[in-house]
Coordinates of C-alpha atoms in Angstrom, one line a residue:
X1 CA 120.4 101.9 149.7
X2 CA 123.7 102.8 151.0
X3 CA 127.4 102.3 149.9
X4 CA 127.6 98.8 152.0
X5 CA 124.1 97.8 150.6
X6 CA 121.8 98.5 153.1
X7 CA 118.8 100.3 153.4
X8 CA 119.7 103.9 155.3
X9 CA 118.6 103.0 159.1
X10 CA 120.4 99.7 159.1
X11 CA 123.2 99.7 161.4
X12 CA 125.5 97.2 161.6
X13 CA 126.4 95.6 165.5
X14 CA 129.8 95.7 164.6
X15 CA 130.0 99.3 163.3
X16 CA 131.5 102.1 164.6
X17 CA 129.7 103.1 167.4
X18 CA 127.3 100.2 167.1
X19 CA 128.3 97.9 169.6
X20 CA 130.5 95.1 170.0
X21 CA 131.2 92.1 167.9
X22 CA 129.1 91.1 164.5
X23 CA 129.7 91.8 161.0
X24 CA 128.8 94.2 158.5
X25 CA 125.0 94.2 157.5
X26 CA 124.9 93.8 153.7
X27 CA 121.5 93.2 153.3
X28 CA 119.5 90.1 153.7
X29 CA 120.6 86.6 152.0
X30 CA 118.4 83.6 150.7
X31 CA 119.9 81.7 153.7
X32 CA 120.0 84.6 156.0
X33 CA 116.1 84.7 155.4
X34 CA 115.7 81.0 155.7
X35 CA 116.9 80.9 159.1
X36 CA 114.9 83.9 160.4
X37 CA 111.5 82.4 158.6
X38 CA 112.6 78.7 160.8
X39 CA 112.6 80.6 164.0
X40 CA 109.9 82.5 163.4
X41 CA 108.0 79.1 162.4
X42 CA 109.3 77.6 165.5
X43 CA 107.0 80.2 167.7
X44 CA 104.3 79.7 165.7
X45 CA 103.7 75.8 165.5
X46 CA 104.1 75.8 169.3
X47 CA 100.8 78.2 169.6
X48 CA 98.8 75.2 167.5
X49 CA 101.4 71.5 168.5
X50 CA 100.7 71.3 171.9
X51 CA 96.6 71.5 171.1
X52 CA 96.8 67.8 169.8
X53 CA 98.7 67.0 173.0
X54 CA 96.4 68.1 175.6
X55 CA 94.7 64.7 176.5
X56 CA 98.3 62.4 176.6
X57 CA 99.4 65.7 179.0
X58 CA 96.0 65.5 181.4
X59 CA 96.2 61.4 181.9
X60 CA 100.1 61.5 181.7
X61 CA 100.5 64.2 184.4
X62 CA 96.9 64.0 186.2
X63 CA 96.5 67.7 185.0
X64 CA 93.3 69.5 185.8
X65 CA 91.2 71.8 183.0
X66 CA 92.5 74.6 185.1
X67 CA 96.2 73.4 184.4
X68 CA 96.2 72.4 180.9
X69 CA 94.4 75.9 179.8
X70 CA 97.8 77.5 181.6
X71 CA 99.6 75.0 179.7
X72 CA 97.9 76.6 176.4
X73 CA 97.2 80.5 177.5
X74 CA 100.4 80.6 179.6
X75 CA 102.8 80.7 176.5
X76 CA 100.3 83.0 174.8
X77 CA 100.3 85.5 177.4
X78 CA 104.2 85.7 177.7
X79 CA 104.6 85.7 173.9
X80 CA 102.2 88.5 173.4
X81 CA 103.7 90.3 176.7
X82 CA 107.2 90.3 175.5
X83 CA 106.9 90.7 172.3
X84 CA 107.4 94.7 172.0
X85 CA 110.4 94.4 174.7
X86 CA 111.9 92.2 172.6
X87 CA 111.6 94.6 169.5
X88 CA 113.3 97.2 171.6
X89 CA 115.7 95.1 173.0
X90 CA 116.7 94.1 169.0
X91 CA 117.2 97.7 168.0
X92 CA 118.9 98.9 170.7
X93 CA 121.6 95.1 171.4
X94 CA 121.7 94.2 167.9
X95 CA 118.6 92.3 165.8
X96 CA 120.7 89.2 165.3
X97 CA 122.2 89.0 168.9
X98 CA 118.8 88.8 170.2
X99 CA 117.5 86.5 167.9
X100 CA 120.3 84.2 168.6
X101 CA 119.5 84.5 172.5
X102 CA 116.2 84.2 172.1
X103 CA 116.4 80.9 169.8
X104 CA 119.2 79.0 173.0
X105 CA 116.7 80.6 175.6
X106 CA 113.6 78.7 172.9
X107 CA 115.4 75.4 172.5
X108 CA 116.1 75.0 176.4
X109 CA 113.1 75.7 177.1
X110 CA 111.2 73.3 174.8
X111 CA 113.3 70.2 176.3
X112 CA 112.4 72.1 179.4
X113 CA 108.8 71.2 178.9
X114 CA 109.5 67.9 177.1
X115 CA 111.3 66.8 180.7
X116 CA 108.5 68.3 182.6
X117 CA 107.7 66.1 185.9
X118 CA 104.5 67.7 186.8
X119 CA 101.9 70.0 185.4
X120 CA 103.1 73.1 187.2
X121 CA 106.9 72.5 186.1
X122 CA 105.0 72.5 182.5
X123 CA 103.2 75.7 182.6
X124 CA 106.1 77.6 184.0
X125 CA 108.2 76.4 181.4
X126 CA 105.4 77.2 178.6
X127 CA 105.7 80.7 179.8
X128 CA 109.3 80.7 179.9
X129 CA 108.8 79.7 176.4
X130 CA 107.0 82.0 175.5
X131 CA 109.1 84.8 176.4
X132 CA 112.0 83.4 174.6
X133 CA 110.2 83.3 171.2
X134 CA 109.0 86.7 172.1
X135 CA 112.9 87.4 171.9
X136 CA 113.2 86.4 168.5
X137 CA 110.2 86.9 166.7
X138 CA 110.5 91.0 166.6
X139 CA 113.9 90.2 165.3
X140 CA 112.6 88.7 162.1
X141 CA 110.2 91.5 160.7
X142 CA 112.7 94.0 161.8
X143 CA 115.7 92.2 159.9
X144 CA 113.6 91.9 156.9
X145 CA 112.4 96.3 157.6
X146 CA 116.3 97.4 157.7
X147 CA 117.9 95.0 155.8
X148 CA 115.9 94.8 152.6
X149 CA 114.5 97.1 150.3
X150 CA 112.2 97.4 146.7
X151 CA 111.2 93.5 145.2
X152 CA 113.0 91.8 147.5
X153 CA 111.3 93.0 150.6
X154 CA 107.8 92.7 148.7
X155 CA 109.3 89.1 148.4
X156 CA 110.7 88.2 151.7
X157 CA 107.2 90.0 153.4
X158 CA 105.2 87.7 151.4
X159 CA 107.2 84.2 152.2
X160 CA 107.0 86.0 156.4
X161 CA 103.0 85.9 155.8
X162 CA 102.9 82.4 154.2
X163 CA 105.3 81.2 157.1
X164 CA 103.0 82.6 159.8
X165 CA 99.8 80.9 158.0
X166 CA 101.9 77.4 156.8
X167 CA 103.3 76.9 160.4
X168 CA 99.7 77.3 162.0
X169 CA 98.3 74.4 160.6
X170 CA 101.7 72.2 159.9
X171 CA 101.5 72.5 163.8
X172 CA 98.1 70.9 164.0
X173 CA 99.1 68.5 161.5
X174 CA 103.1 68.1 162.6
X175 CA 101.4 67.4 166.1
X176 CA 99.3 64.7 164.9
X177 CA 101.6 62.9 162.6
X178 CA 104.2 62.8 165.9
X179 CA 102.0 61.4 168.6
X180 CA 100.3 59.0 165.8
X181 CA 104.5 57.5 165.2
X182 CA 105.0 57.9 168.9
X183 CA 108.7 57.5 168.2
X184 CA 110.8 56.9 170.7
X185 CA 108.1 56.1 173.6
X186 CA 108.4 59.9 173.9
X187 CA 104.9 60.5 173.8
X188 CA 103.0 63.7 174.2
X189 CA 106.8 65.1 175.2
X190 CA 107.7 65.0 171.3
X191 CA 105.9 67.8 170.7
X192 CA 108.4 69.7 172.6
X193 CA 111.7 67.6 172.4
X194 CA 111.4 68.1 168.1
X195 CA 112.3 71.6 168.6
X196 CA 115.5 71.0 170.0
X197 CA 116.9 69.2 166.7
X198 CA 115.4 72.0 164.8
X199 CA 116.9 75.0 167.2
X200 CA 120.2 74.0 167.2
X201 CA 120.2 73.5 163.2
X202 CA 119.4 77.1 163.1
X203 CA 121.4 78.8 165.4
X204 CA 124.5 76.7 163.6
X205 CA 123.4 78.7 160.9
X206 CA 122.2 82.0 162.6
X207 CA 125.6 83.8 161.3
X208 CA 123.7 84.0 157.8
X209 CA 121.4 86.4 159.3
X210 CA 122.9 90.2 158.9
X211 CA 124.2 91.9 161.8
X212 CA 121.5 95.2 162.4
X213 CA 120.5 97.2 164.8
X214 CA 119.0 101.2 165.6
X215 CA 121.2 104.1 164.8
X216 CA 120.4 105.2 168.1
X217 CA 120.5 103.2 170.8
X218 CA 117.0 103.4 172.6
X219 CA 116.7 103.6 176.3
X220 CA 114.6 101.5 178.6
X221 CA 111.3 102.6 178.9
X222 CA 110.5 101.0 182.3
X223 CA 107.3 103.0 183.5
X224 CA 106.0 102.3 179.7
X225 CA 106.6 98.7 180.0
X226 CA 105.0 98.2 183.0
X227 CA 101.9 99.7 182.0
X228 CA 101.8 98.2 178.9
X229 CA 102.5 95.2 180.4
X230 CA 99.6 95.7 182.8
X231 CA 97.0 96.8 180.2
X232 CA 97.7 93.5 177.6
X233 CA 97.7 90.7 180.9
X234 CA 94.2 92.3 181.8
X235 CA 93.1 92.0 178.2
X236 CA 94.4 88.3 177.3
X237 CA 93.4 87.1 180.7
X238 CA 89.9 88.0 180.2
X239 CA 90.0 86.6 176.2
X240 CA 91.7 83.6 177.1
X241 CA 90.1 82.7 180.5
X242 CA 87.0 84.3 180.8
X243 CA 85.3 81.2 179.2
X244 CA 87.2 78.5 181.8
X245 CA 86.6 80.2 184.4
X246 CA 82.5 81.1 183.6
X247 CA 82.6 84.9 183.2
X248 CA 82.1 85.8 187.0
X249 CA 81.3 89.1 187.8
X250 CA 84.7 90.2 189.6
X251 CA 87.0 89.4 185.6
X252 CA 84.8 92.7 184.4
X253 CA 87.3 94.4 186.9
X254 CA 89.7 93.7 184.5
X255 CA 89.1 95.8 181.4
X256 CA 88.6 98.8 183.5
X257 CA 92.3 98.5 184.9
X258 CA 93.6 97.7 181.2
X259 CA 91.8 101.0 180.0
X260 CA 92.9 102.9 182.9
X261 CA 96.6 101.8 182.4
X262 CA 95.6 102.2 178.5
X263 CA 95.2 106.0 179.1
X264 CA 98.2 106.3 181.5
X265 CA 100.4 104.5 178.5
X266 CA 99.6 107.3 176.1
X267 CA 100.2 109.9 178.6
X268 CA 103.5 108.5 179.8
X269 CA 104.5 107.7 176.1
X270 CA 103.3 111.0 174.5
X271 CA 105.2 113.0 177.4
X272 CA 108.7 110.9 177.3
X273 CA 108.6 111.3 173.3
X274 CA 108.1 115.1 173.7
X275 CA 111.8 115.4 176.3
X276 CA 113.2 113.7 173.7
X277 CA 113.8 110.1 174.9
X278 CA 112.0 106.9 172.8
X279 CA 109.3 105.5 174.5
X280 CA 108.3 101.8 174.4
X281 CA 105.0 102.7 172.1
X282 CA 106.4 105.9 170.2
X283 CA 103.3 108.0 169.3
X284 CA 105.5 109.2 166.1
X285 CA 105.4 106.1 164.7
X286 CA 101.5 105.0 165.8
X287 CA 100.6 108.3 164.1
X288 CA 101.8 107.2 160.9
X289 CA 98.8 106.9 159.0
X290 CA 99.9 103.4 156.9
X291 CA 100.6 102.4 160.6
X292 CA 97.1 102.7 161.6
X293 CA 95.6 101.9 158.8
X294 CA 97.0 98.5 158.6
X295 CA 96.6 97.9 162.2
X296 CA 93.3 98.7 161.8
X297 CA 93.0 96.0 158.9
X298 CA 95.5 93.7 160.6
X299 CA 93.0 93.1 163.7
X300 CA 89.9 91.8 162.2
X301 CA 92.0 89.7 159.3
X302 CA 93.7 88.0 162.8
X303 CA 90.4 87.8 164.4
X304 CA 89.1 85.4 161.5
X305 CA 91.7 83.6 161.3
X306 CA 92.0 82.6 164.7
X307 CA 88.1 81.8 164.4
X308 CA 88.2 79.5 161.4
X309 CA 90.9 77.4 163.3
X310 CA 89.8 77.3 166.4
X311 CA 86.3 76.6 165.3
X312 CA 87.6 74.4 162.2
X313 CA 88.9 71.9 165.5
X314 CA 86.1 71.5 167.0
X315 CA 83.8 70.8 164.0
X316 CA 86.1 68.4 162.3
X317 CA 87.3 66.5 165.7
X318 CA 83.3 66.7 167.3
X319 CA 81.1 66.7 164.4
X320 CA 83.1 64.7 161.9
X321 CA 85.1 62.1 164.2
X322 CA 88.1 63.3 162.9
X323 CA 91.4 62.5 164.7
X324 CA 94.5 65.4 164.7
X325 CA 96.1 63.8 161.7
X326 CA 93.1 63.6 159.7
X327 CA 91.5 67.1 160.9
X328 CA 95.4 68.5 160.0
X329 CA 95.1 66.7 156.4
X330 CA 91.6 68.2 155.5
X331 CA 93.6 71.5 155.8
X332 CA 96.3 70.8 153.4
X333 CA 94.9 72.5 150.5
X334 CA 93.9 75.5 152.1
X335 CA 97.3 75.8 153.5
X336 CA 98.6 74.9 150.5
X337 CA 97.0 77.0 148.5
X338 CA 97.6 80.0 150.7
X339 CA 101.5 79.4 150.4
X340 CA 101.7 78.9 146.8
X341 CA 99.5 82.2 146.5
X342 CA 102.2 84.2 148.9
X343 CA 104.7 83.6 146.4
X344 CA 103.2 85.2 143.9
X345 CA 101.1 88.5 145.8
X346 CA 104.7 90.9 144.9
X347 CA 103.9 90.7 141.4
X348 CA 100.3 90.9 141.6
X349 CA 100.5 93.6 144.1
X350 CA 102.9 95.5 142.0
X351 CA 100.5 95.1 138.7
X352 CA 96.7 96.3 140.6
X353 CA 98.1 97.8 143.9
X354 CA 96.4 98.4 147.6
X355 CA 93.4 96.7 145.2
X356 CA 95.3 93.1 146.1
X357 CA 93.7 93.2 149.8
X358 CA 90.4 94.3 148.4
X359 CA 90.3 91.5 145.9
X360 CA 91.5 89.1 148.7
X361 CA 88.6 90.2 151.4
X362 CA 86.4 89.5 148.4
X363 CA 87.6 85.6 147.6
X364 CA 87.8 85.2 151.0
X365 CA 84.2 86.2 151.6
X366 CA 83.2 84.2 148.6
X367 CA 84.4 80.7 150.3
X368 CA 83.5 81.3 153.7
X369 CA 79.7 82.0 152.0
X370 CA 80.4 78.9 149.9
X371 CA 81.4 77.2 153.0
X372 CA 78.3 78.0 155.1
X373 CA 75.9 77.5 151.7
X374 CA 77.6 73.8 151.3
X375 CA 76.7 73.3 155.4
X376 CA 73.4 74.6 155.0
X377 CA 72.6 72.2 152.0
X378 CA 74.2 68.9 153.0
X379 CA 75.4 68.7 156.5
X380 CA 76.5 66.7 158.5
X381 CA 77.8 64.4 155.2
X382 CA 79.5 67.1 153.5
X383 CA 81.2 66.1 150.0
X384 CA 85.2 65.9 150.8
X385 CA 86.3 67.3 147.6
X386 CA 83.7 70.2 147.7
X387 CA 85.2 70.9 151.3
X388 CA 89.0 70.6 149.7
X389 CA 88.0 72.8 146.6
X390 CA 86.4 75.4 149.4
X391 CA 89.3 75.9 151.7
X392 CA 92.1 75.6 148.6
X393 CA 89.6 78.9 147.8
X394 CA 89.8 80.7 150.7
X395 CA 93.2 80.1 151.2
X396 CA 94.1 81.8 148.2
X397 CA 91.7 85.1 149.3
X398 CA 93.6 85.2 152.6
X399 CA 97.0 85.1 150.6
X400 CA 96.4 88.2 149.0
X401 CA 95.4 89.7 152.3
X402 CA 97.9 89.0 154.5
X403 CA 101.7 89.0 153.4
X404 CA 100.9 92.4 151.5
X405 CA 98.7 93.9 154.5
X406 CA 101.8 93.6 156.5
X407 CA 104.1 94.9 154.4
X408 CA 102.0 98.1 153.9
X409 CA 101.9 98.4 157.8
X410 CA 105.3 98.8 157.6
X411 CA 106.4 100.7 154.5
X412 CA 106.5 104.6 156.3
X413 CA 108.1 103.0 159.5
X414 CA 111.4 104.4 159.9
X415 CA 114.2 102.3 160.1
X416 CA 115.0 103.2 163.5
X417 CA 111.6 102.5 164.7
X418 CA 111.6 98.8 163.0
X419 CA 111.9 97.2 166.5
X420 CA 109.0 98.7 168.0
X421 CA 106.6 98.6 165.3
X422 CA 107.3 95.4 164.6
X423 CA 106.7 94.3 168.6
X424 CA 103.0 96.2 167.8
X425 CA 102.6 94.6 165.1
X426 CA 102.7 91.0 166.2
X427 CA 101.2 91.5 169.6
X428 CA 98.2 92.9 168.2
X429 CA 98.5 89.9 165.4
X430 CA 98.6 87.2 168.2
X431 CA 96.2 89.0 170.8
X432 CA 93.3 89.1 168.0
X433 CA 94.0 85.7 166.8
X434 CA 93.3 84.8 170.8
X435 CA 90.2 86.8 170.4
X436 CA 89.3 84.9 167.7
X437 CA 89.5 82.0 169.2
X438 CA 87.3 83.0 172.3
X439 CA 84.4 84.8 169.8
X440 CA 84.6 82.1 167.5
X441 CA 84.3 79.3 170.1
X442 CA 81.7 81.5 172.3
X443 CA 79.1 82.3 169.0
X444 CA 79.8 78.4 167.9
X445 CA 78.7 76.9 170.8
X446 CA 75.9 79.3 171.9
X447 CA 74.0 78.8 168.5
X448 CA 75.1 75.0 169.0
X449 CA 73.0 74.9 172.3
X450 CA 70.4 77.1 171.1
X451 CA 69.2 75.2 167.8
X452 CA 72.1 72.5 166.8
X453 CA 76.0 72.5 165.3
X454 CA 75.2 73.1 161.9
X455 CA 73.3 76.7 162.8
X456 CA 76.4 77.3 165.0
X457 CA 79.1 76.7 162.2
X458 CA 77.2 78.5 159.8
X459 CA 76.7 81.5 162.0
X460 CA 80.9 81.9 162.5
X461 CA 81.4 81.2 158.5
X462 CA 78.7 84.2 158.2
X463 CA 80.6 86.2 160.9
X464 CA 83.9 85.8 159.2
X465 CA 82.3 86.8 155.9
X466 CA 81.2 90.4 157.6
X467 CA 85.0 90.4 158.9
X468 CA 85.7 89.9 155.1
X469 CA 83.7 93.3 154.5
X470 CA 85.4 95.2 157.0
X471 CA 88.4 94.4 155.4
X472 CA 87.4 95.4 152.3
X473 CA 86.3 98.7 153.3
X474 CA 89.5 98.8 155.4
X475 CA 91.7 98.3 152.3
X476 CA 90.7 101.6 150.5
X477 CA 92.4 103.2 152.9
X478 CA 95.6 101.8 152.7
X479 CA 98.5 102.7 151.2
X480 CA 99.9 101.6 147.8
X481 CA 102.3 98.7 148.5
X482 CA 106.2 99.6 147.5

């Protein structure tokens, strides 16, 4: 830490030679914390609200399939386009000057899409959206990086990964509980309009957050951006459309320009980092084996939990007759159970370890078999509590995975590399949880048209249970945990 209480790295806007404006960083406050974490939830419930919202929008606004899957992918693709931008943009302007413009930029764009007189007005508006919370989410991990340090990072990292997993199914549930009161006639346009309440409560108190930013101000990395940007479109398009659209022949086209503009990226990247200048993707900082190693555990953990939600809809809602508010309610105790867990994975990590993930990949594993053993046996009338008792299980195995896989992602990056890494780290977070959802929904209902519903639910739970494996194996590879 340094004299004014920082961790070396963080900078403060205000300091000398910093920038303009701001106040000293002096690390990062209960409140300061609590108004990062609600704009980070803010991003995240809008990936899983508007789901429950999709059939008011199609009879409301005589949307086509076509139009509402924009509605749904088009704020995906932005978020997950943006979202290393923004990182730079928050080392080099200041991490709490870009959250703050990324939150207005959020909130007016959320009424934006609750005021929405036509389907196209809406899906520009969800990408707009999307591009604003990919201002502010970077902002969050990066504050937490650079502005914390020992126990109370290992704390604030584990309350970021119970956020991330509380918000995705308060969303589902917030969703339902909203249209169900319809208050205010508002209709499916609640969904959006309650995020203008909540945004400018936060950015009231956004002067709680601390003031940081890189010691060196990073340039723009245009050519980098643009290839990036080109290789991660392909991608998502053919994750998130390729199922609307039927897989025809010319989307394969595709991934051969993403890999192309893959191996440009590293060439461009590797070559700008060797002049001297800081690239969008710095190799340094991928090359740091704690880095890649989490990354590496990261992307399948994100996979399966984009599958088990995803697929979790469409059983409960299809098989079960279960409306948004009831589907959301099943999934209280798991999300319950995974927040209460969070709390506690700094002091169990700092007791057995990296050994916390490999533990969690094994609980995990345990409930989704449970899971698929309890279908097998008694499906489709499937005993509530032995459901509940399940997913409270599994919650807890995907607590000790997550908040503490992140933080070891993290714990070699150098401060002034927090932006960037943390971009990476929560595009490739959301682009595999959009994966998920496309492999979970593709193996669910191929097995569903091949023998019935119960083989296809079963064959994702055993799917996630190899992911569960992976991630063991991935975990003895990581590093110890600060």
């Amino acid at each position: 830490m340094t004299a004014q209480g920082r961790p070396a790295g963080a900078v403060a806007d205000g300091a000398p030679g910093a920038g303009r404006g701001g106040e000293p960083a002096t690390g990062l406050s209960g409140a300061g914390l609590a108004v990062i974490l609600a704009g980070f939830a803010l991003s995240i419930v809008d990936i899983f609200i508007v789901n429950v919202a999709l059939n008011d929008i199609k009879k409301d606004l005589d949307a086509s399939e076509a139009g509402l899957e924009l509605v749904v992918s088009g704020y995906g693709i932005a978020y997950a386009l943006f979202l290393v931008m923004g990182g730079r943009l928050g080392d080099a302007f200041g991490r709490r000057r870009l959250f703050t413009y990324g939150l207005v930029a959020f909130t007016v764009t959320s009424t934006l899409c609750g005021l929405a007189p036509g389907i196209a007005f809406l899906v520009v508006a969800r990408i707009l959206q999307g591009a604003a919370a990919a201002m502010l989410v970077p902002q969050v991990l990066s504050t937490i990086q650079t502005a914390t340090s020992g126990e109370a990072r290992a704390r604030a990292m584990s309350l970021y990964g119970a956020t991330a997993g509380l918000a995705a199914v308060v969303g589902q549930i917030l969703g339902g509980v909203l249209l169900s009161l319809d208050a205010g006639d508002f209709g499916w346009r609640i969904v959006f309009v309650i995020n203008a309440p909540i945004g400018l409560v936060t950015l009231l108190l956004v002067r709680k957050m601390p003031a940081t930013r890189a010691e060196r101000k990073p340039g723009m990395d245009y050519l980098g951006t643009l290839l990036f940007g080109i290789a991660l479109v392909c991608v998502l398009l053919v994750i998130i459309e390729g199922h609307v659209l039927g897989w025809p022949l010319w989307l394969w086209v595709l991934p051969v320009i993403a890999c192309a503009a893959g191996v440009a990226l590293v060439r461009v990247e590797r070559g700008l980092e060797a002049r001297g200048k800081v690239p969008l993707l710095p190799p340094s900082v991928l090359s740091i084996q704690s880095m890649r190693a989490g990354l590496l555990a990261v992307v399948p953990f994100s996979i399966g939990f984009g599958t088990f939600m995803f697929v979790y809809a469409l059983v409960a809602q299809t098989n079960f007759g279960l409306g948004a508010l009831a589907s959301g309610a099943v999934l209280a105790p798991f999300a319950s159970a995974f927040f209460v867990m969070s709390l506690f994975t700094p002091k169990i990590a700092a007791r057995i370890g990296r050994r916390i993930v490999s533990v969690g990949a094994v609980v995990q594993g345990a409930g989704l078999l449970l899971m698929a053993l309890l279908i097998a046996l008694a499906w489709p009338d499937l005993p509530l509590v032995a459901v509940l008792l399940i997913l409270a299980f599994t919650g807890v195995g995907q607590a000790l995975i997550g908040p503490t896989l992140l933080r070891m992602t993290l714990a070699d990056v150098p401060a002034s590399a927090a932006g960037a890494s943390s971009g990476v780290l929560v595009t490739s977070q959301q682009t595999a949880t959009a994966l998920g959802a496309t492999i979970g929904g593709t193996v669910f209902l191929s097995l569903g048209s091949a023998m019935d519903d119960r083989a296809g639910a079963i064959g994702v739970l055993l799917m996630l249970a190899l992911f569960s494996v992976v991630i063991f194996v991935l975990s003895l590879r990581l590093p110890e945990p600060e």
